Amino acid sequence: MWRFLGQRFLQMVITLFLFQAATYFLIDAQPGDIADLLTLDPNIPPNERERLRAELGLDRPPVERFFKYIGNFYRGDLGVSFQEYPKPVIDIIEERLPRTLVLFLSANLVSFWVGFVSGKILAWRRGGWIEYTSTIAGVTLYTVFLPWFGLMMIWLFAVTLDLFPAGKFLSPINWLTAPVNANYIFIRMTISAFIALLIAFIGTLLSNRLEPRHRLGARLVSFIVPLAGLVYYWQTSEFGALAWDITSHLILPILTLTLYAYAGTMLITRTSMLETLREDFIFTARAKGLPEKVVRDKHAARTALLPVWTGLIFSLPAALGGGIITETIFSWPGIGLAYLQAAVVEDIPVVMGILTIIGILTLISHLIADIGYAFLDPRIRYH
Amino acid sequence: MTATTTPDATISIPEVPLWRARLLMALSSLRSSWAMFAENPIGLIGLGVIVFYGLFAAAHPILMNTVWDPVVYDPVNGFDIEIAFHPSAPSMRHPLGTDVLGRDVLSQLMFSTRYEFALGMLAALATSIVATTIGAISAYYGGVIDLLLMRLADLVYMMPLLPILIVLGALMDIGMIELAIVLGLLFGFGGTAIVVKSQALSVKVKPFIEAARIAGGSDFHIIFKHMVPNLLPISLLYMMFTVNTAIAYEAILSFFGLTTIEMSWGLMINVTQVFGYLLRFDTWWLLFPASIAITTLCAAFYLVGRALDEVVNPRLRRR
């Protein structure tokens, strides 16, 4: 196991280096740079542009710049943004990344749970109109043009029903007299929600060990108690109103993403369940006379969880790709929006910084996915 | 001259040219695959939608040459001078209304369809050529070549696709053909190559490969004449998934205004956004037709892909 991890770590470092090199030179090979954009005004003399290029280090050869960048990167320095000079890139990422991750993690956790349960049941009851309707509805939702879907959600929930605000991270009017900044409250919200979720998760695990007739009640309690605790904590806190402001802005993007991700999970689970149901061990389990529900939930679903687990883990690095679309529609100031704005004005340090962070997240999630396989499918072993 | 009287000529098999025998075999396997595909209404629905869009695209040049006046109905440069205010609501003259610049929405929608098809097909073709070649070579040679190609595939697979495309689109001019080739190469080198290679590994150990090698076939001959034909079904399957992904990415890039395509579904929505009509739901005809077209065409290709999956993958079959 340790040898496996060591090898994987070495591979990861090499892959990250290659990834950085590939993206750096790909971006560098494009014509033009930010100096051209900043000096678009014809009244600016050309030597001023050259001076700006020299100041930003853009006049050095690409290979030298790349190795300088890599050297600084491993010392923890990601450079400064050209666009918001002299704001360090790491500050931008620190501010924006949690917002995107919270959006995607909450949407994905809900959609994967619901999608797995419903996909499992759909595969079990194959044939008939349920299968066809659910597949066509699922595929349509899966391939839906996401900007349009987001706009539909805004139209329905924000414009027609007027339940939630239509976009943005907060309503500035509520924050004029606020003693702390939004990120401080957002981080505290995230941590408290995470603790509540952890308690609920442990409670569910413990309740599975109880006798079947107590199980349902114990599960309900383990969900309601942390939720009530969370609500009580923010109700009594002095920042309760501010936290609610952020939450109300959070609900609509999460709902959109949950529906969008749900379809994918449901379809993957269904296919994977259908493949698993052909395996010999399912046949054996049925021949032993086990109840259908046990065969479905204990024998088939656990193996069928593999591709779903991969999907869940890989949705983390995909958060950037999906984030660009969702965050544009909902004007959510996350990392995707920061990336899009930086890419359009050729703010290379920010683009590289965000791509590198996403690259690291991808590598870590691949590792977690591989380790998870060994737990889910006893036939998989790493030596 | 009468027939020769050598003994072996009397037990001759019927004279069928080799190409005809191959054609008949291909037709019969096609027929049985079709029977399996047609069993599944999901695939047929998808195919129906694709055929509908094919006819939709084909109808545009006919309409332009007969009914529609090119000055008014041209999808890129047209303008209807008889209507005072654009965008105008759907009417008899313009079944889906006109856009902000006074162009007919239905005409734009039909005109763009052929480009969406061309983009999808080109990307899918590039993907399947690259992925099949890489997969077959990697599985056949193994060793260092396999290691290098597969690590390259891992690297490409790891690339966040949309962010990379956005950087490319922001920094250089990307048209339809460039986009198709970039998408084709990224898909072909990445995930698809990994899938095709795992299939190629199981083809490599089949006896006919061994026989071909004993008969003295060169590596090139074995890979392209014996392995690649057996990889075509799975390659075709991934072609379908490439088509719908390519169309979706084109729509998103055009929506952000990062391509130099003169007219496409994504661009129609981009124009709506640029002129500030995106959140005005009273002018629904500027947003809905193009979005629904993107969604349904992508869904149709995906449905056909899923139905093909049940034909190609025996573990998903009903019986």
XYZ file of C-alpha atoms in Angstrom:
702
model
C 0.000 0.000 0.000
C 2.714 2.527 0.963
C 4.776 1.586 -2.062
C 1.723 2.117 -4.235
C 1.122 5.530 -2.717
C 4.780 6.501 -3.151
C 4.763 5.545 -6.810
C 1.528 7.369 -7.351
C 2.909 10.488 -5.691
C 5.956 10.485 -7.954
C 3.735 10.013 -11.012
C 1.535 12.849 -9.830
C 4.437 15.269 -9.497
C 5.676 14.417 -12.993
C 2.193 14.678 -14.473
C 1.624 18.028 -12.807
C 4.875 19.339 -14.262
C 3.921 18.149 -17.755
C 0.451 19.610 -17.335
C 1.884 22.976 -16.328
C 4.343 22.904 -19.223
C 1.631 21.991 -21.736
C -0.776 24.693 -20.583
C 1.948 27.339 -20.201
C 3.311 26.924 -23.693
C -0.164 26.545 -25.177
C -1.174 29.890 -23.715
C 2.164 31.466 -24.548
C 1.958 30.388 -28.192
C -1.090 32.596 -28.723
C -0.510 35.932 -30.441
C -0.593 39.158 -28.428
C -0.308 39.797 -24.694
C -1.790 42.022 -22.032
C 0.619 44.878 -22.875
C -1.062 45.180 -26.292
C -4.444 45.408 -24.612
C -3.390 47.963 -22.005
C -1.805 50.209 -24.625
C -4.580 50.079 -27.214
C -4.891 53.874 -27.059
C -2.964 55.273 -30.088
C -1.753 58.234 -28.001
C 0.454 55.946 -25.933
C 3.950 55.919 -27.486
C 5.310 52.501 -28.584
C 8.309 52.644 -26.235
C 5.839 52.773 -23.351
C 4.470 49.411 -24.484
C 7.990 47.984 -24.560
C 8.647 49.379 -21.085
C 5.446 47.742 -19.800
C 6.406 44.429 -21.388
C 9.831 44.596 -19.770
C 8.284 45.491 -16.412
C 5.919 42.514 -16.553
C 8.757 40.269 -17.717
C 7.057 39.488 -21.015
C 10.162 40.326 -23.082
C 12.112 37.300 -21.792
C 12.171 34.070 -23.839
C 9.262 31.696 -23.003
C 11.452 28.860 -21.679
C 13.196 31.154 -19.193
C 9.848 32.555 -18.037
C 8.407 29.063 -17.657
C 11.202 27.800 -15.443
C 11.068 30.972 -13.397
C 7.331 30.416 -12.997
C 7.823 26.789 -11.954
C 10.542 27.780 -9.497
C 8.301 30.390 -7.913
C 5.351 28.006 -7.944
C 7.101 25.397 -5.803
C 8.110 28.164 -3.399
C 4.412 28.971 -3.033
C 4.419 32.147 -5.112
C 1.857 32.194 -7.924
C 2.699 35.715 -9.077
C 0.484 38.781 -9.280
C -2.503 39.457 -11.462
C -1.835 41.710 -14.470
C -5.410 42.880 -14.537
C -5.765 43.791 -10.863
C -2.097 44.701 -10.404
C -0.598 44.158 -7.784
C -3.090 41.719 -6.240
C -1.450 38.280 -5.731
C -3.026 35.400 -7.649
C -3.143 33.289 -4.511
C -5.456 35.863 -2.886
C -7.852 35.716 -5.834
C -7.931 31.921 -5.667
C -8.368 31.929 -1.885
C -11.320 34.273 -2.192
C -13.015 32.590 -5.148
C -12.329 28.856 -4.816
C -14.464 28.178 -1.681
C -17.496 29.784 -3.329
C -17.263 27.485 -6.334
C -16.476 24.389 -4.289
C -19.420 24.929 -1.929
C -21.735 25.370 -4.906
C -20.570 22.197 -6.583
C -20.066 19.963 -3.583
C -23.536 20.596 -2.192
C -25.177 20.210 -5.612
C -23.222 17.051 -6.384
C -23.734 15.357 -3.020
C -27.506 15.754 -3.237
C -27.745 14.795 -6.898
C -25.508 11.764 -6.541
C -27.442 10.428 -3.616
C -30.843 10.894 -5.271
C -29.534 9.841 -8.687
C -28.013 6.649 -7.322
C -31.157 5.576 -5.511
C -33.453 6.302 -8.461
C -31.082 4.829 -11.077
C -30.873 1.651 -9.015
C -34.642 1.272 -8.932
C -35.020 2.088 -12.627
C -32.512 -0.585 -13.626
C -34.298 -3.133 -11.444
C -37.621 -2.479 -13.156
C -36.461 -2.703 -16.725
C -38.832 -2.360 -19.679
C -42.137 -0.620 -20.059
C -42.962 3.029 -20.378
C -41.170 3.981 -17.137
C -37.832 3.013 -18.656
C -38.382 4.951 -21.876
C -39.794 8.090 -20.288
C -37.125 8.230 -17.618
C -34.309 7.633 -20.132
C -35.539 10.280 -22.550
C -36.192 12.788 -19.778
C -32.808 11.979 -18.219
C -30.910 12.325 -21.498
C -32.657 15.599 -22.323
C -31.758 16.991 -18.918
C -28.209 15.645 -19.262
C -27.586 17.250 -22.671
C -29.579 20.426 -21.965
C -27.952 23.693 -23.015
C -26.931 24.780 -19.520
C -27.162 28.588 -19.988
C -30.728 28.207 -21.199
C -31.619 25.858 -18.352
C -30.200 28.358 -15.852
C -32.235 31.154 -17.409
C -35.371 29.028 -17.218
C -34.756 28.462 -13.520
C -34.270 32.210 -13.000
C -37.435 32.910 -14.945
C -39.463 30.385 -12.964
C -38.159 30.899 -9.421
C -36.838 34.448 -9.421
C -39.103 36.279 -11.859
C -42.448 34.477 -11.854
C -42.574 33.081 -8.313
C -40.207 35.707 -6.862
C -38.847 33.282 -4.271
C -35.114 33.866 -4.595
C -32.878 36.666 -5.926
C -31.942 36.237 -9.586
C -28.178 36.177 -9.232
C -25.044 37.559 -7.550
C -23.467 36.518 -4.274
C -25.228 38.939 -1.910
C -27.443 42.020 -1.837
C -25.135 44.983 -1.122
C -27.926 46.898 0.654
C -27.806 44.457 3.580
C -24.051 44.765 3.948
C -23.603 48.532 4.161
C -23.287 48.501 7.939
C -21.900 44.983 8.305
C -18.886 44.854 10.651
C -17.206 41.909 8.821
C -16.670 41.031 5.160
C -18.671 38.471 3.237
C -15.906 35.898 3.029
C -15.596 35.719 6.818
C -19.274 34.820 7.159
C -19.194 32.509 4.143
C -16.309 30.482 5.539
C -18.052 30.190 8.925
C -21.245 29.093 7.179
C -19.337 26.452 5.246
C -17.608 25.092 8.339
C -20.796 24.951 10.417
C -22.699 23.237 7.590
C -19.864 20.757 7.184
C -19.902 19.888 10.896
C -23.680 19.410 10.789
C -23.328 17.155 7.751
C -20.619 15.129 9.452
C -22.811 14.561 12.533
C -25.711 13.530 10.304
C -23.459 11.131 8.396
C -22.084 9.502 11.556
C -25.624 9.283 12.923
C -26.788 7.462 9.785
C -23.882 5.047 9.969
C -24.630 4.288 13.625
C -28.349 3.897 12.971
C -27.592 1.181 10.393
C -26.309 -0.979 13.250
C -29.579 -0.756 15.162
C -32.414 -3.236 14.901
C -34.505 -2.721 11.735
C -37.555 -1.423 13.601
C -35.617 1.423 15.270
C -33.677 2.282 12.142
C -36.021 4.742 10.455
C -36.564 6.789 13.592
C -32.847 6.918 14.364
C -32.114 8.082 10.839
C -34.678 10.847 11.050
C -33.273 11.992 14.387
C -29.719 11.987 13.044
C -30.840 14.311 10.252
C -33.110 16.611 12.207
C -30.859 17.229 15.219
C -27.843 18.640 13.298
C -30.161 20.655 11.060
C -31.957 22.150 14.053
C -28.586 22.838 15.682
C -27.410 24.651 12.570
C -30.529 26.787 12.344
C -30.363 27.564 16.090
C -26.699 28.549 15.862
C -27.295 31.069 13.065
C -30.585 32.296 14.565
C -28.877 33.327 17.786
C -25.740 34.584 16.036
C -25.446 38.321 15.417
C -24.746 37.634 11.725
C -27.881 35.546 11.161
C -29.450 38.005 8.705
C -26.248 38.293 6.696
C -25.867 34.515 6.540
C -29.447 34.208 5.315
C -28.700 36.776 2.623
C -25.891 34.618 1.219
C -27.969 31.436 1.620
C -30.890 32.846 -0.342
C -28.521 33.675 -3.188
C -27.031 30.199 -2.965
C -30.258 28.193 -3.331
C -31.071 28.828 -7.000
C -27.640 27.968 -8.490
C -27.475 24.855 -6.292
C -30.929 23.764 -7.423
C -29.995 24.227 -11.092
C -26.757 22.310 -10.763
C -28.401 19.562 -8.728
C -30.990 18.891 -11.421
C -28.328 19.014 -14.115
C -25.979 16.622 -12.306
C -28.837 14.363 -11.202
C -29.584 13.262 -14.777
C -26.003 12.189 -15.406
C -25.808 10.140 -12.203
C -29.149 8.471 -12.802
C -28.109 7.399 -16.325
C -24.683 6.133 -15.211
C -26.153 4.186 -12.287
C -28.757 2.584 -14.506
C -26.210 1.395 -17.101
C -23.821 0.195 -14.442
C -26.595 -1.654 -12.566
C -27.707 -3.376 -15.785
C -24.158 -4.590 -16.358
C -23.792 -5.813 -12.787
C -27.090 -7.693 -12.836
C -25.594 -10.004 -15.504
C -22.796 -11.113 -13.182
C -22.695 -14.633 -11.816
C -22.712 -13.574 -8.174
C -26.137 -11.953 -8.640
C -27.407 -15.217 -10.068
C -25.972 -17.071 -7.082
C -27.496 -14.627 -4.614
C -30.895 -15.114 -6.182
C -30.484 -18.882 -6.290
C -29.744 -18.849 -2.555
C -33.199 -17.385 -2.135
C -32.197 -14.006 -0.776
C -34.952 -11.366 -0.870
C -34.942 -9.178 -3.978
C -34.259 -6.032 -1.952
C -31.141 -7.543 -0.393
C -29.832 -8.679 -3.793
C -30.448 -5.243 -5.225
C -29.109 -3.108 -2.394
C -26.374 -5.267 -0.893
C -25.005 -7.285 -3.811
C -25.654 -5.380 -7.011
C -25.656 -1.750 -5.890
C -22.287 -1.948 -4.187
C -20.493 -3.089 -7.328
C -22.565 -0.812 -9.515
C -21.433 2.101 -7.361
C -17.944 2.042 -8.964
C -18.600 4.238 -12.038
C -20.873 6.465 -9.965
C -18.095 6.953 -7.437
C -15.731 7.883 -10.292
C -18.291 10.379 -11.515
C -18.662 11.942 -8.074
C -14.921 12.302 -7.596
C -14.285 13.632 -11.098
C -17.052 16.179 -10.736
C -14.735 18.075 -8.386
C -12.188 19.092 -11.064
C -15.037 19.480 -13.562
C -16.367 22.184 -11.243
C -14.253 24.738 -13.086
C -15.676 23.848 -16.497
C -19.249 23.767 -15.292
C -18.576 26.720 -13.016
C -17.756 28.993 -15.918
C -21.237 28.504 -17.374
C -23.273 28.536 -14.176
C -21.387 31.408 -12.635
C -21.840 33.507 -15.780
C -25.593 32.946 -15.788
C -26.037 33.578 -12.072
C -23.280 36.242 -11.844
C -21.809 34.117 -9.043
C -18.331 35.482 -8.256
C -16.605 32.104 -8.120
C -13.452 30.783 -9.697
C -15.085 30.080 -13.074
C -16.089 33.703 -13.537
C -12.632 34.853 -12.424
C -11.121 32.495 -14.993
C -13.323 33.692 -17.837
C -12.631 37.350 -17.059
C -8.886 36.710 -16.835
C -8.765 34.630 -20.043
C -10.493 37.296 -22.105
C -7.924 39.978 -21.161
C -4.943 37.557 -21.316
C -4.157 37.851 -17.618
C -1.789 34.888 -17.831
C -0.733 34.529 -14.141
C -4.368 34.209 -13.039
C -5.226 31.787 -15.848
C -2.169 29.638 -15.086
C -2.796 29.762 -11.334
C -6.391 28.611 -11.660
C -5.516 25.904 -14.184
C -2.762 24.627 -11.893
C -5.053 24.493 -8.868
C -7.603 22.579 -10.964
C -4.823 20.277 -12.169
C -3.798 19.509 -8.565
C -7.437 18.895 -7.597
C -7.785 16.529 -10.569
C -4.713 14.528 -9.601
C -5.797 14.244 -5.974
C -9.283 13.166 -6.988
C -7.884 10.490 -9.324
C -5.934 9.142 -6.356
C -8.996 9.200 -4.087
C -11.028 7.468 -6.809
C -8.451 4.676 -7.109
C -8.297 4.142 -3.350
C -12.099 4.131 -3.210
C -12.263 1.352 -5.820
C -10.396 -1.025 -3.558
C -12.953 -0.454 -0.792
C -15.992 -0.804 -3.052
C -14.983 -3.801 -5.134
C -13.110 -6.470 -3.163
C -11.817 -7.936 -6.437
C -9.591 -4.889 -7.041
C -6.178 -4.978 -5.344
C -3.195 -2.655 -5.571
C 0.256 -4.027 -5.037
C -12.756 -24.986 -76.270
C -14.560 -27.164 -73.735
C -13.963 -27.163 -70.036
C -10.666 -28.569 -68.852
C -10.800 -32.082 -67.445
C -8.383 -31.732 -64.538
C -9.808 -33.513 -61.453
C -9.866 -30.536 -59.064
C -11.910 -28.371 -61.455
C -14.924 -30.655 -61.014
C -15.327 -29.792 -57.316
C -15.174 -26.027 -57.855
C -17.036 -23.759 -55.492
C -19.416 -21.207 -57.030
C -17.413 -18.334 -58.488
C -18.125 -15.388 -56.192
C -15.709 -12.463 -56.334
C -14.103 -11.687 -52.988
C -15.505 -8.154 -52.773
C -19.027 -9.449 -53.278
C -18.676 -12.050 -50.558
C -17.376 -9.351 -48.225
C -20.236 -7.041 -49.147
C -22.817 -9.758 -48.486
C -21.252 -10.541 -45.119
C -21.190 -6.868 -44.177
C -24.827 -6.487 -45.223
C -25.982 -9.478 -43.204
C -24.151 -8.314 -40.084
C -25.580 -4.837 -40.640
C -29.053 -6.327 -40.888
C -28.744 -8.241 -37.629
C -27.284 -5.191 -35.877
C -30.125 -3.081 -37.226
C -32.671 -5.602 -35.945
C -31.112 -5.330 -32.501
C -31.014 -1.534 -32.704
C -34.616 -1.283 -33.940
C -35.827 -3.273 -30.931
C -35.083 -0.268 -28.760
C -37.535 2.610 -29.250
C -35.073 4.997 -27.572
C -32.587 4.676 -30.412
C -35.341 5.026 -32.994
C -36.592 8.230 -31.396
C -33.065 9.639 -31.473
C -32.616 8.604 -35.089
C -35.965 10.186 -35.971
C -34.898 13.507 -34.460
C -31.576 13.405 -36.319
C -33.356 12.684 -39.632
C -35.746 15.559 -38.901
C -32.831 17.959 -38.441
C -31.194 16.579 -41.588
C -34.320 17.414 -43.602
C -34.535 20.758 -41.790
C -31.017 21.635 -42.946
C -31.658 20.399 -46.480
C -34.839 22.470 -46.781
C -33.017 25.769 -46.275
C -31.355 26.128 -49.705
C -34.613 25.018 -51.389
C -36.655 27.626 -49.514
C -34.069 30.325 -50.210
C -34.248 29.608 -53.939
C -38.024 29.413 -54.189
C -40.139 31.106 -51.518
C -37.829 33.327 -49.521
C -36.422 36.570 -50.881
C -32.664 36.473 -50.131
C -32.583 40.183 -49.277
C -35.074 39.682 -46.447
C -34.369 36.119 -45.366
C -30.585 35.855 -45.635
C -29.491 34.347 -42.278
C -26.443 36.587 -41.864
C -27.099 39.803 -43.832
C -30.875 39.827 -44.282
C -33.085 42.664 -43.040
C -36.850 43.097 -43.241
C -37.446 46.764 -44.032
C -41.250 46.443 -43.911
C -41.344 45.859 -40.175
C -40.875 49.017 -38.156
C -39.410 47.561 -34.980
C -37.077 44.616 -34.508
C -37.135 42.101 -32.811
C -40.647 41.420 -34.045
C -42.927 38.703 -32.743
C -43.730 35.567 -34.785
C -46.097 36.279 -37.678
C -47.137 34.708 -40.963
C -44.215 36.442 -42.648
C -41.665 35.280 -40.058
C -42.845 32.054 -38.370
C -40.321 32.454 -35.529
C -40.062 36.228 -35.564
C -36.989 38.326 -36.317
C -33.928 38.935 -34.179
C -32.542 42.226 -32.913
C -30.829 42.932 -36.243
C -33.959 42.241 -38.290
C -32.983 38.784 -39.505
C -35.420 35.892 -39.771
C -34.947 33.489 -36.839
C -36.257 30.397 -38.639
C -33.892 31.001 -41.537
C -30.941 31.348 -39.123
C -31.982 28.198 -37.322
C -32.178 26.168 -40.549
C -28.977 27.651 -41.971
C -26.999 26.809 -38.800
C -28.171 23.195 -38.726
C -25.858 22.124 -41.553
C -22.849 23.620 -39.758
C -23.742 21.821 -36.543
C -23.861 18.553 -38.475
C -20.597 19.311 -40.274
C -18.882 20.222 -36.986
C -20.121 17.119 -35.205
C -19.207 14.774 -38.042
C -15.750 16.284 -38.544
C -14.959 16.158 -34.816
C -16.263 12.597 -34.576
C -14.262 11.500 -37.602
C -11.070 13.051 -36.221
C -11.701 11.453 -32.820
C -12.324 8.002 -34.182
C -9.325 8.066 -36.539
C -6.955 9.267 -33.813
C -8.379 7.073 -31.044
C -8.505 3.897 -33.133
C -4.960 4.361 -34.414
C -3.529 5.208 -30.986
C -5.490 2.441 -29.272
C -4.503 -0.223 -31.807
C -0.819 0.766 -31.911
C -0.608 1.010 -28.142
C -2.221 -2.395 -27.600
C -0.288 -4.116 -30.392
C 3.222 -2.993 -29.492
C 2.891 -2.690 -25.712
C 6.013 -1.826 -23.706
C 7.508 1.643 -23.988
C 5.233 2.798 -26.827
C 2.183 1.782 -24.818
C 3.510 3.545 -21.712
C 4.237 6.791 -23.548
C 0.951 6.871 -25.458
C -1.153 6.012 -22.436
C 0.539 8.564 -20.180
C -0.083 11.106 -22.937
C -3.726 10.008 -22.999
C -3.938 10.441 -19.214
C -2.494 13.926 -19.526
C -4.945 14.958 -22.243
C -7.808 13.361 -20.329
C -6.846 15.427 -17.306
C -6.984 18.717 -19.232
C -10.012 20.764 -18.221
C -11.543 20.963 -21.687
C -13.783 23.998 -21.504
C -11.175 26.235 -19.781
C -8.568 25.292 -22.388
C -11.014 26.002 -25.215
C -11.869 29.346 -23.642
C -8.211 30.343 -23.534
C -7.780 29.254 -27.166
C -10.941 31.086 -28.195
C -9.990 34.245 -26.310
C -6.480 34.436 -27.687
C -6.905 33.365 -31.310
C -9.530 33.161 -34.022
C -11.343 29.835 -33.871
C -13.663 28.931 -36.726
C -15.796 25.851 -37.242
C -13.048 23.701 -38.797
C -10.374 24.607 -36.227
C -12.808 23.924 -33.407
C -13.784 20.549 -34.882
C -10.153 19.502 -35.244
C -9.126 20.703 -31.769
C -12.100 18.911 -30.191
C -11.460 15.797 -32.272
C -7.813 15.663 -31.258
C -8.503 16.294 -27.562
C -11.205 13.614 -27.407
C -9.217 11.259 -29.627
C -6.004 11.458 -27.602
C -7.814 11.432 -24.270
C -10.635 9.289 -22.943
C -11.628 7.594 -26.199
C -8.100 6.307 -26.829
C -8.072 4.694 -23.369
C -11.393 2.925 -24.011
C -10.407 1.771 -27.508
C -7.080 0.483 -26.218
C -8.725 -1.725 -23.617
C -10.894 -3.170 -26.379
C -7.852 -3.590 -28.651
C -6.088 -5.612 -25.940
C -8.813 -8.243 -26.155
C -8.629 -8.269 -29.982
C -4.843 -8.655 -29.901
C -4.952 -12.083 -28.240
C -7.454 -13.534 -30.750
C -6.158 -16.452 -32.894
C -6.578 -14.650 -36.220
C -3.971 -12.080 -35.228
C -1.572 -14.909 -34.474
C -2.466 -16.513 -37.836
C -1.853 -13.269 -39.688
C 1.545 -12.953 -38.040
C 2.498 -16.524 -38.947
C 1.365 -15.883 -42.526
C 3.987 -13.139 -42.605
C 1.823 -10.043 -42.294
C 3.710 -6.875 -41.465
C 2.867 -4.916 -38.318
C 1.176 -2.230 -40.402
C -0.929 -4.838 -42.211
C -1.995 -6.563 -38.991
C -2.920 -3.319 -37.235
C -4.893 -1.740 -40.047
C -6.357 -4.809 -41.771
C -7.063 -7.081 -38.811
C -7.253 -5.060 -35.603
C -8.844 -1.791 -36.732
C -11.918 -3.400 -38.394
C -12.659 -5.124 -35.105
C -12.392 -1.841 -33.236
C -14.822 -0.016 -35.502
C -18.014 -0.824 -33.534
C -16.738 0.723 -30.311
C -15.220 3.565 -32.308
C -18.604 4.236 -33.924
C -20.210 4.295 -30.493
C -17.796 6.938 -29.246
C -18.282 8.904 -32.466
C -21.914 9.410 -31.449
C -20.931 10.711 -28.014
C -18.316 12.986 -29.621
C -20.936 14.529 -31.916
C -23.185 15.643 -29.082
C -20.273 16.906 -26.962
C -18.826 18.840 -29.900
C -22.145 20.529 -30.629
C -22.580 21.435 -26.969
C -19.056 22.906 -26.698
C -19.511 24.898 -29.901
C -22.752 26.327 -28.547
C -21.126 27.320 -25.248
C -18.053 28.882 -26.869
C -20.227 30.805 -29.327
C -22.457 31.848 -26.442
C -19.424 33.453 -24.805
C -18.599 35.055 -28.172
C -15.224 33.339 -28.458
C -15.537 31.856 -31.952
C -15.413 33.457 -35.399
C -18.289 31.401 -36.799
C -20.620 33.543 -38.917
C -23.842 31.865 -37.804
C -24.641 29.089 -35.357
C -27.175 28.260 -32.673
C -24.843 29.384 -29.916
C -24.183 32.648 -31.750
C -27.905 33.360 -32.002
C -28.062 33.267 -28.206
C -24.881 35.327 -27.975
C -26.483 38.060 -30.130
C -29.509 37.974 -27.836
C -27.218 38.401 -24.829
C -25.106 41.180 -26.359
C -28.210 43.267 -27.076
C -29.575 42.700 -23.569
C -32.564 40.521 -24.418
C -31.365 37.474 -22.486
C -33.397 38.059 -19.322
C -36.439 39.498 -21.091
C -38.814 36.612 -21.344
C -41.391 38.510 -23.408
C -39.092 38.115 -26.440
C -38.899 34.346 -26.023
C -38.315 33.658 -29.736
C -34.796 35.058 -29.459
C -33.785 32.458 -26.872
C -35.999 29.403 -27.117
C -35.662 28.119 -30.727
C -31.870 27.959 -30.687
C -31.664 26.536 -27.143
C -34.251 23.872 -27.844
C -32.492 22.982 -31.099
C -29.139 22.528 -29.290
C -30.737 20.467 -26.524
C -32.774 18.186 -28.791
C -30.021 17.517 -31.331
C -27.497 16.715 -28.575
C -30.056 14.513 -26.833
C -30.817 12.721 -30.116
C -27.170 11.836 -30.737
C -26.806 10.747 -27.123
C -29.898 8.526 -27.346
C -28.575 6.883 -30.526
C -25.261 6.390 -28.728
C -26.966 4.676 -25.795
C -28.982 2.439 -28.089
C -25.806 1.526 -30.008
C -24.164 0.786 -26.661
C -26.746 -1.940 -26.110
C -25.901 -3.404 -29.544
C -22.121 -3.217 -29.116
C -21.937 -4.159 -25.427
C -23.374 -7.661 -24.973
C -23.722 -7.208 -21.212
C -26.412 -4.577 -21.703
C -28.587 -6.637 -24.038
C -32.022 -7.751 -23.040
C -31.472 -11.397 -23.928
